[in-house]
Amino acid sequence: MAENIMTGYPSIDRPWLNYYSKDAITKDIPETKLYDYISECNKGYEGNLCITYWGKKITYKVFFREIDKVAKSFIALGVKTGDVVSIVAPTTPESIYCVYALNRLGAIANLIDPRLSEENIREKITYSKYIIALDLIYKKMRSAINESQVVVFFSIAESFPGYMKILYKMKGNSEYDKKAVIGWKAFIESGNRVVDVIDVPYQKNEVVVMVSTSGTTGKSKLAQLTNDNINAVAWQYEYAGYGKHYGETFLNIMPLFLAYGFVSGIHMPLALGFKIVIIPQRDLSQMAKYILKYKPQAYLDVPNGMASVISDKRMKNNTDLSFIQHIGVGGDTLEITLEQQCNEFLKKHNYATKLQKGYGMTEIASAAVINVSDSCNTLGSVGIPFVKTNAKIVNPETHEELGYNEVGELCLAGPGVFAGYLNDEEATKAEMEVDENGVRWLYTGDLFLMNENGELFFKERIKTMFIRPDGHNNHPHIINELIQKHPAVKAACTVGVKSPYHATGKYPKTVIILQEAFKGKECAIQRELEKMCLSEFSQRDIPYWYEFVDEFPYTPNGKVDYRALENKGIEQAKVAEGAVF
């Protein structure tokens, strides 16, 4: 346990260590490759199930054997150490095999969302001579690639059970000309002439995976992750209350091409010995169905996924969820009202703890903060830093470290901090700072406060703040926190929209989802909200428009799409009484 000597500065005190065991604090994270890490973690358990995919059951023994086949096929294709191979695909056994096979060869897996436009895909595969892609996007890929690029296409049915694969083929779902391109079967057969795979040794800080940032508030960039980054997250999950789970079930709904999806949704559960149930095309409205069907001991979700679960009619009053040990929620802001509803729901359905929340970002390899136990799970907090992760709150302008319960920018340091953005040193330097001790600090761009226990409370993204035409700063989180106290409000999101009366500057628009019982009473609710805001805020801080919607727009990554709310403008909004332009 950490000594309780407080200086008033979180990065020195590290009060969160009081929630970790001495073993967790003193042990070192293994320095090894991704493939070797999960192989070592599952020694003696090779007969256990590793993946379930549309009813097809794959043991760890078969899993490692298939990775070996794919590695040989990459060698036959010409892939060499240091090559960037783009994988434009959802989560399937084949896409997972590819990542670990490339890791054995010292090549880099560039994980790309297949739903992106042709133009976006073309931009992201620029760095690759070799590409693995889903056959359903053949036409898009054919237009995106150049003559020097080699593409292997595979079907989502490659690992279907026999009868399902036959039915799938009968429907003629594949779009590509099998005579003109390399298919998965031919790719695997090409590896038969390769005698053995010679694994490239581990190198510290070697980039092994690239994933695109979410681009929620700006242009998406390619973040480079190392063996050390990804293994550190999996290892720290184990010592954050997860432990090993040999033979137990992990439900995966997060796509492979997200850091959250691959690191926390694939590599972490494999390192902990789980059997992963893969849902390749997530439908958050079906989360209750997945949970009741597969009865997972753990799964990760986003806030709107949890909202779907607790409102689903399939979750009857007597539905027992005691089989679940870990429900982790992250990826976007969890409103306090929803968190309270989730906790009430989970308690009613025999879940043993409060909802477990977390925080992370692509640049920290998906996760850095977690609720280790109910003792550090205060309402509204996202938890405490991982055991090997340091954190501080700084003044966004001066970068001076602040004390407890002061709002500032969250900075993180530790083994999860990424290697940088690909070919963008300027953007990397803008988010990184090396202190006098040589420690690399990542500036998250998010405003937090930390209490004396080390719990972190999210306030807002710095980039969502905006300036009015008169130069006054508006902070959306302050508006949202007040409005969400109204019993009729289910969720609120405030954004800055361009002033219709000035050349520069923005005014606040608050977009609101009402509780079901209050729908149809928007005018009366707006008047009450206007009074609330005027009683608490100066005239320059009140929402100037209110817009009522059934749901927020979301990015493909499951986050609220702030830019969509901003770009929508004020056409559907009603001006607030008291707004002075």
XYZ file of C-alpha atoms in Angstrom:
581
model
C 0.000 0.000 0.000
C 1.140 3.555 -0.684
C 2.276 5.697 2.253
C -0.299 8.302 3.150
C 1.937 11.389 2.930
C 0.107 14.081 0.996
C 1.859 16.976 -0.747
C -1.296 18.288 -2.393
C -0.125 17.282 -5.859
C -1.707 14.107 -7.302
C 1.245 13.121 -9.505
C 3.485 13.016 -6.413
C 0.993 11.627 -3.888
C -0.568 9.052 -6.246
C -3.390 8.376 -3.736
C -5.012 5.837 -6.075
C -2.272 3.335 -5.195
C -4.077 2.750 -1.898
C -6.621 0.733 -3.867
C -4.002 -1.625 -5.356
C -2.157 -4.565 -3.831
C 1.559 -4.446 -3.050
C 2.009 -7.127 -5.683
C 0.429 -4.931 -8.350
C 2.558 -1.937 -7.361
C 5.899 -3.744 -7.237
C 5.595 -6.208 -10.130
C 7.004 -5.353 -13.545
C 4.999 -5.576 -16.765
C 6.511 -8.279 -19.030
C 8.488 -6.910 -21.955
C 7.474 -9.099 -24.844
C 5.567 -9.190 -28.124
C 1.775 -9.307 -28.295
C 1.748 -12.842 -29.660
C 4.225 -14.132 -27.089
C 2.298 -12.471 -24.263
C -1.020 -14.173 -24.990
C 0.787 -17.437 -25.744
C 2.542 -17.361 -22.379
C -0.643 -16.336 -20.547
C -2.495 -19.373 -21.893
C 0.150 -22.069 -21.425
C -1.524 -25.169 -20.063
C -4.960 -23.931 -21.177
C -4.651 -24.534 -24.933
C -7.662 -26.836 -24.853
C -9.931 -24.052 -23.573
C -12.219 -22.218 -25.945
C -10.687 -19.017 -27.300
C -13.304 -17.663 -29.742
C -16.939 -18.324 -30.515
C -18.040 -16.912 -33.864
C -21.564 -17.517 -35.172
C -21.587 -20.801 -33.270
C -18.139 -21.904 -34.494
C -15.964 -22.830 -31.508
C -12.217 -22.242 -31.747
C -9.849 -23.442 -29.013
C -6.611 -21.675 -28.083
C -4.710 -24.547 -29.705
C -6.530 -23.993 -33.002
C -6.208 -20.222 -32.612
C -2.413 -20.367 -32.399
C -2.285 -22.903 -35.234
C -4.305 -20.598 -37.495
C -2.031 -17.661 -36.648
C 0.903 -19.824 -37.721
C -0.791 -20.565 -41.068
C -1.500 -16.887 -41.686
C 2.067 -15.915 -40.776
C 3.383 -18.403 -43.361
C 0.987 -16.983 -45.944
C 2.219 -13.435 -45.257
C 5.795 -14.654 -45.764
C 4.775 -16.241 -49.078
C 3.085 -12.971 -50.075
C 6.321 -11.076 -49.472
C 5.616 -9.296 -46.180
C 8.801 -8.323 -44.363
C 9.782 -6.852 -41.014
C 8.690 -3.229 -40.764
C 6.063 -3.468 -43.525
C 2.689 -1.822 -42.874
C -0.187 -4.149 -43.759
C -3.647 -2.567 -43.782
C -6.567 -4.626 -42.478
C -9.834 -3.114 -43.714
C -12.302 -5.318 -41.904
C -14.610 -5.820 -38.919
C -13.853 -8.222 -36.076
C -13.662 -11.776 -37.383
C -11.312 -14.667 -36.549
C -9.402 -13.944 -39.771
C -8.767 -10.276 -38.980
C -7.565 -11.252 -35.489
C -5.257 -13.956 -36.888
C -3.759 -11.348 -39.196
C -2.831 -8.937 -36.396
C -0.984 -11.585 -34.386
C 0.622 -13.174 -37.448
C 2.026 -9.795 -38.474
C 3.241 -9.284 -34.918
C 5.299 -12.479 -35.161
C 6.917 -11.178 -38.349
C 7.717 -7.734 -36.969
C 5.263 -6.095 -39.377
C 2.693 -3.421 -38.496
C -1.083 -3.942 -38.607
C -2.917 -0.814 -39.781
C -6.534 -1.310 -38.614
C -9.109 0.490 -40.771
C -12.880 0.879 -40.554
C -14.394 -0.749 -43.682
C -17.364 1.638 -43.498
C -15.198 4.624 -44.408
C -15.559 6.309 -47.775
C -13.407 5.303 -50.716
C -11.444 8.551 -50.354
C -10.754 7.980 -46.639
C -9.692 4.391 -47.205
C -7.359 5.434 -50.016
C -5.712 7.953 -47.690
C -5.242 5.427 -44.867
C -3.831 2.592 -47.029
C -1.219 4.844 -48.661
C 1.490 3.345 -46.470
C 0.712 -0.280 -47.357
C 1.835 -2.496 -50.205
C -0.229 -5.369 -48.792
C -3.876 -5.120 -47.767
C -6.364 -7.549 -46.198
C -9.955 -6.517 -46.896
C -13.510 -7.722 -46.488
C -14.935 -8.928 -49.785
C -18.153 -6.964 -49.281
C -16.241 -3.734 -49.926
C -14.533 -5.054 -53.073
C -15.870 -2.327 -55.375
C -14.795 0.410 -52.974
C -11.368 -1.155 -52.511
C -10.852 -1.644 -56.252
C -11.215 2.102 -56.720
C -9.109 2.980 -53.660
C -5.975 0.943 -54.375
C -3.161 1.644 -56.806
C -1.519 -0.800 -59.232
C 1.380 -1.633 -56.908
C -0.811 -2.687 -53.980
C -1.679 -6.343 -53.365
C -5.084 -7.093 -51.813
C -6.278 -10.327 -50.212
C -10.052 -10.486 -49.865
C -11.850 -12.627 -47.329
C -15.465 -13.319 -46.477
C -17.130 -12.924 -43.100
C -18.168 -16.570 -43.659
C -14.613 -18.001 -43.677
C -15.060 -19.261 -40.104
C -18.806 -19.928 -40.222
C -19.922 -23.411 -39.186
C -20.195 -25.678 -42.265
C -23.930 -25.402 -42.907
C -23.939 -21.619 -42.446
C -21.015 -21.208 -44.837
C -22.879 -23.204 -47.512
C -26.026 -21.120 -47.091
C -24.000 -17.903 -47.213
C -22.298 -18.925 -50.455
C -25.624 -19.962 -51.991
C -26.879 -16.424 -51.470
C -23.960 -15.097 -53.534
C -22.872 -12.495 -50.986
C -19.290 -12.157 -52.249
C -18.891 -9.275 -54.685
C -15.388 -9.840 -56.047
C -14.225 -11.717 -59.129
C -12.447 -14.742 -57.632
C -10.349 -15.206 -60.789
C -9.016 -11.649 -60.733
C -7.983 -11.254 -57.074
C -6.433 -13.240 -54.218
C -9.053 -14.892 -52.041
C -8.532 -16.160 -48.510
C -8.315 -19.829 -49.513
C -5.596 -19.144 -52.108
C -3.787 -16.910 -49.625
C -3.688 -19.660 -46.980
C -2.673 -22.327 -49.502
C 0.239 -20.159 -50.626
C 1.726 -20.550 -47.170
C 2.027 -24.328 -47.537
C 5.384 -23.923 -49.260
C 6.808 -22.008 -46.280
C 8.505 -24.479 -43.939
C 8.541 -22.464 -40.722
C 7.959 -19.043 -39.208
C 11.019 -17.390 -37.746
C 9.693 -14.972 -35.137
C 11.273 -11.528 -35.120
C 12.595 -10.804 -31.586
C 10.947 -8.249 -29.317
C 12.265 -4.698 -29.528
C 11.333 -2.093 -26.946
C 9.049 0.691 -28.223
C 8.569 -1.044 -31.578
C 5.367 0.094 -33.334
C 3.133 -2.902 -34.075
C -0.403 -1.539 -34.543
C -1.812 1.662 -36.021
C -5.366 2.843 -35.374
C -7.192 5.992 -36.371
C -8.199 8.476 -33.712
C -11.934 9.092 -33.405
C -11.884 12.559 -34.963
C -14.805 13.570 -32.715
C -13.669 17.184 -32.522
C -11.057 17.327 -35.280
C -9.377 15.492 -38.156
C -8.638 11.804 -37.586
C -4.937 10.852 -37.306
C -3.056 7.527 -37.317
C -1.869 6.690 -33.807
C 1.077 4.303 -33.474
C 0.915 1.719 -30.664
C 3.730 -0.523 -29.471
C 3.901 -4.007 -27.959
C 4.584 -2.295 -24.639
C 1.533 0.011 -24.890
C -0.914 -2.775 -25.665
C 0.471 -5.361 -23.236
C 0.550 -2.751 -20.462
C -3.187 -2.154 -20.757
C -3.976 -5.885 -20.654
C -1.646 -6.401 -17.676
C -3.095 -3.462 -15.745
C -6.654 -4.713 -16.290
C -5.619 -7.954 -14.604
C -4.431 -6.074 -11.517
C -7.396 -3.697 -11.512
C -9.789 -6.300 -10.166
C -10.232 -8.424 -13.286
C -7.761 -11.231 -12.569
C -7.593 -14.343 -14.764
C -10.749 -15.837 -16.273
C -9.776 -19.171 -17.808
C -12.786 -20.799 -19.423
C -15.118 -17.844 -18.816
C -16.900 -15.729 -21.420
C -16.144 -12.212 -22.653
C -18.701 -10.598 -24.974
C -17.021 -8.479 -27.656
C -19.111 -5.871 -29.463
C -16.417 -3.242 -30.063
C -14.877 -3.336 -33.568
C -11.269 -4.374 -34.105
C -10.359 -1.116 -35.876
C -10.771 0.919 -32.662
C -8.078 0.986 -29.985
C -10.881 0.275 -27.495
C -11.996 -2.651 -29.670
C -8.635 -4.314 -30.258
C -6.706 -3.552 -27.060
C -9.510 -3.791 -24.483
C -11.886 -5.975 -26.487
C -9.507 -8.572 -27.990
C -5.976 -8.504 -26.564
C -6.979 -7.958 -22.942
C -9.502 -10.829 -22.753
C -7.101 -13.166 -24.580
C -4.356 -12.292 -22.080
C -6.757 -13.057 -19.219
C -7.773 -16.430 -20.652
C -11.354 -15.556 -21.642
C -13.369 -17.169 -24.388
C -14.375 -14.256 -26.636
C -17.817 -14.241 -28.209
C -17.435 -12.117 -31.338
C -20.327 -9.949 -32.507
C -18.884 -8.640 -35.813
C -21.615 -6.115 -36.559
C -22.727 -4.506 -33.350
C -26.310 -3.448 -32.905
C -26.618 -1.682 -29.578
C -30.383 -2.198 -29.582
C -29.678 -5.946 -29.336
C -27.309 -5.816 -26.350
C -29.906 -7.330 -24.008
C -30.358 -10.221 -26.428
C -26.595 -10.858 -26.584
C -26.267 -10.780 -22.795
C -29.118 -13.205 -22.168
C -27.981 -15.558 -24.934
C -24.249 -15.759 -24.144
C -24.322 -15.037 -20.386
C -20.878 -13.381 -20.354
C -18.819 -12.931 -17.219
C -17.521 -9.643 -18.680
C -18.165 -7.170 -21.468
C -17.343 -3.593 -22.395
C -19.913 -1.143 -23.660
C -20.571 2.494 -24.465
C -23.145 4.621 -22.598
C -25.854 4.406 -25.244
C -25.430 0.618 -25.237
C -26.161 0.523 -21.509
C -29.141 2.809 -22.041
C -30.472 0.238 -24.499
C -29.975 -2.638 -22.040
C -31.770 -1.085 -19.084
C -34.757 -0.055 -21.217
C -35.068 -3.359 -23.086
C -38.299 -5.266 -22.430
C -36.378 -8.541 -22.524
C -34.813 -7.552 -19.215
C -37.804 -8.492 -17.112
C -37.989 -7.625 -13.431
C -36.857 -11.114 -12.394
C -34.001 -11.438 -14.903
C -30.949 -12.600 -12.949
C -27.664 -11.007 -14.088
C -25.521 -12.336 -11.241
C -23.457 -14.300 -13.774
C -21.835 -11.029 -14.926
C -18.724 -10.030 -12.965
C -17.514 -7.004 -14.951
C -19.451 -4.454 -16.991
C -17.115 -1.741 -18.204
C -18.481 1.445 -19.758
C -16.376 4.020 -21.577
C -15.801 5.618 -24.953
C -18.083 8.601 -24.270
C -19.544 10.668 -21.444
C -21.841 8.775 -19.087
C -24.432 11.218 -17.829
C -25.083 11.059 -14.089
C -28.807 10.417 -14.597
C -28.038 7.384 -16.759
C -25.424 6.146 -14.292
C -27.978 6.286 -11.465
C -30.520 4.419 -13.574
C -27.919 1.782 -14.460
C -26.957 1.248 -10.818
C -30.598 0.869 -9.783
C -31.179 -1.565 -12.645
C -28.077 -3.652 -11.893
C -28.841 -3.886 -8.192
C -32.370 -5.000 -8.975
C -30.996 -7.692 -11.284
C -28.417 -9.056 -8.819
C -25.258 -7.584 -10.331
C -22.746 -7.553 -7.465
C -21.293 -4.043 -7.814
C -22.041 -0.606 -9.167
C -21.545 0.020 -12.871
C -17.797 0.051 -13.591
C -16.701 3.064 -15.580
C -13.438 3.960 -17.198
C -11.627 6.502 -19.288
C -9.100 6.304 -22.056
C -8.259 7.393 -25.549
C -6.531 5.999 -28.602
C -3.294 7.762 -27.620
C -3.120 5.849 -24.323
C -3.876 2.480 -26.010
C -7.597 2.640 -25.124
C -7.723 2.663 -21.304
C -5.918 4.375 -18.422
C -8.556 4.921 -15.732
C -10.947 2.375 -14.210
C -13.208 1.723 -11.223
C -11.196 -0.904 -9.360
C -13.938 -1.413 -6.769
C -17.033 0.233 -5.328
C -14.799 2.001 -2.797
C -13.487 4.224 -5.614
C -16.678 4.391 -7.648
C -18.287 7.663 -6.596
C -21.235 8.774 -8.688
C -19.921 10.819 -11.605
C -16.323 9.629 -11.398
C -14.643 7.549 -14.109
C -12.446 5.788 -11.553
C -8.752 5.921 -10.673
C -5.628 5.632 -12.841
C -4.260 2.185 -13.607
C -1.564 1.027 -11.195
C 1.368 1.804 -13.521
C -0.191 5.034 -14.809
C 0.508 8.472 -13.373
C -1.870 11.417 -13.651
C -1.908 15.128 -12.970
C -4.312 18.013 -13.490
C -2.726 21.126 -14.997
C -3.683 24.653 -15.881
C -4.374 24.382 -19.644
C -2.584 27.649 -20.349
C 0.456 27.535 -18.036
C 0.766 23.719 -17.691
C 1.312 24.249 -13.952
C 0.112 21.281 -11.896
C -3.044 21.967 -9.871
C -4.144 20.485 -6.576
C -7.080 18.311 -5.608
C -10.620 19.336 -6.580
C -9.380 21.905 -9.091
C -10.552 21.713 -12.703
C -7.823 21.527 -15.322
C -6.502 19.448 -18.183
C -5.804 15.790 -17.421
C -2.288 14.618 -18.287
C -1.281 10.961 -18.239
C 2.068 9.207 -18.147
C 2.965 5.546 -18.149
C 3.507 2.496 -20.343
C 0.295 3.011 -22.314
C 1.295 6.372 -23.826
C 1.509 5.932 -27.595
C 4.589 6.315 -29.802
C 3.133 9.282 -31.718
C 1.108 10.046 -34.829
C 2.349 8.629 -38.101
C 4.264 11.233 -40.130
C 2.915 14.066 -37.990
C 5.600 15.179 -35.567
C 3.957 18.574 -35.093
C 0.668 17.053 -33.899
C 2.559 14.612 -31.660
C 4.564 17.411 -30.017
C 1.373 19.408 -29.487
C -0.005 16.637 -27.253
C 3.195 15.491 -25.539
C 5.543 17.048 -23.016
C 8.706 15.546 -21.534
C 9.391 16.724 -17.981
C 12.734 17.294 -16.244
C 12.875 13.610 -15.273
C 12.391 12.423 -18.843
C 8.779 11.349 -18.240
C 6.527 11.627 -21.303
C 3.196 13.266 -20.422
C 0.195 13.011 -22.718
C -2.096 16.059 -22.710
C -5.566 14.569 -23.143
C -7.453 17.717 -24.135
C -10.061 16.872 -21.488
C -10.920 18.866 -18.371
C -11.112 16.873 -15.133
C -10.848 17.291 -11.424
C -9.361 14.720 -9.046
C -10.429 14.230 -5.435
C -8.158 13.246 -2.538
C -8.809 9.533 -3.190
C -7.477 9.792 -6.731
C -10.895 9.543 -8.386
C -11.228 11.488 -11.619
C -14.343 13.420 -12.646
C -14.748 14.372 -16.309
C -15.965 17.892 -17.073
C -15.604 18.542 -20.795
C -13.351 18.418 -23.809
C -11.345 21.590 -24.176
C -12.192 21.633 -27.875
C -15.920 21.771 -27.103
C -15.448 25.105 -25.310
C -16.224 28.079 -27.513
C -15.978 31.862 -27.584
C -18.935 34.213 -27.951
C -18.804 37.195 -30.328
C -18.035 39.415 -27.312
C -14.989 37.289 -26.365
C -16.606 35.491 -23.393
C -15.762 31.765 -22.974
C -18.698 29.352 -22.748
C -18.232 26.006 -20.980
C -20.812 23.460 -22.156
C -20.332 21.114 -19.185
C -21.556 23.760 -16.735
C -24.780 24.209 -18.728
C -25.255 20.452 -19.139
C -24.777 19.724 -15.434
C -27.505 22.193 -14.449
C -30.006 21.205 -17.124
C -29.634 17.507 -16.338
C -30.813 18.177 -12.804
C -34.309 18.813 -14.166
C -36.393 15.631 -13.667
C -37.743 15.784 -17.222
C -34.301 15.714 -18.841
C -32.771 12.378 -19.774
C -29.652 13.845 -21.416
C -28.345 17.223 -22.553
C -25.547 18.262 -24.874
C -24.555 21.894 -25.374
C -22.613 23.000 -28.450
C -21.556 26.318 -29.926
C -23.303 27.381 -33.135
C -22.220 30.230 -35.361
C -23.811 33.553 -34.553
C -26.376 34.576 -37.198
C -25.712 38.220 -36.347
C -21.913 38.440 -36.129
C -18.977 37.593 -38.378
C -17.195 35.613 -35.649
C -18.048 33.807 -32.447
C -20.609 31.247 -31.325
C -23.621 31.090 -29.029
C -24.710 28.076 -26.939
C -27.379 25.698 -28.206
C -28.524 22.941 -25.854
C -29.867 19.747 -27.393
C -32.095 17.766 -25.051
C -33.523 14.254 -24.850
C -36.568 14.165 -22.570
C -37.664 11.334 -20.346
C -40.473 9.389 -22.015
C -43.144 10.657 -19.620
C -42.402 14.308 -20.507
C -42.417 14.074 -24.291
C -45.000 16.392 -25.830
C -44.394 18.996 -23.106
C -41.351 20.588 -24.735
C -42.595 24.180 -24.576
C -43.384 24.029 -20.867
C -40.101 22.247 -20.092
C -38.128 24.850 -22.056
C -39.679 27.671 -20.043
C -38.709 25.902 -16.808
C -35.161 25.346 -18.067
C -34.853 28.996 -19.070
C -35.807 30.057 -15.548
C -33.337 27.582 -14.035
C -30.490 28.888 -16.163
C -31.287 32.553 -15.603
C -31.370 31.965 -11.847
C -27.932 30.299 -11.851
C -25.981 31.887 -14.718
C -25.133 35.284 -16.050
C -26.918 36.234 -19.256
C -23.782 35.405 -21.255
C -23.755 31.782 -20.044
C -27.343 30.715 -20.681
C -28.333 28.581 -23.698
C -29.572 30.788 -26.512
C -31.443 27.981 -28.255
C -33.066 24.745 -27.148
C -33.591 21.771 -29.407
C -35.477 18.635 -28.392
C -34.575 15.346 -30.086
C -35.302 11.651 -29.635
C -31.626 10.735 -29.789
C -28.210 12.280 -30.376
C -26.267 11.644 -33.571
C -23.311 9.310 -33.010
C -20.022 8.795 -34.798
C -19.206 5.280 -36.119
C -17.200 4.848 -32.902
C -20.295 5.273 -30.743
C -19.524 8.776 -29.448
C -21.848 11.782 -29.533
C -21.169 13.606 -32.801
C -20.648 17.186 -31.629
C -19.868 18.439 -35.101
C -23.175 17.098 -36.424
C -25.021 18.962 -33.655
C -23.077 22.136 -34.429
C -23.508 21.887 -38.190
C -27.247 21.411 -37.834
C -27.377 25.026 -36.714
C -30.560 26.522 -35.288
C -33.174 25.620 -37.889
C -34.937 23.150 -35.597
C -34.188 25.020 -32.363
C -36.295 27.481 -30.412
C -34.747 30.708 -29.185
C -34.593 31.135 -25.423
C -36.370 33.942 -23.643
C -33.699 36.264 -22.295
C -31.203 35.626 -25.101
C -29.621 38.930 -26.055
C -27.556 38.875 -29.252
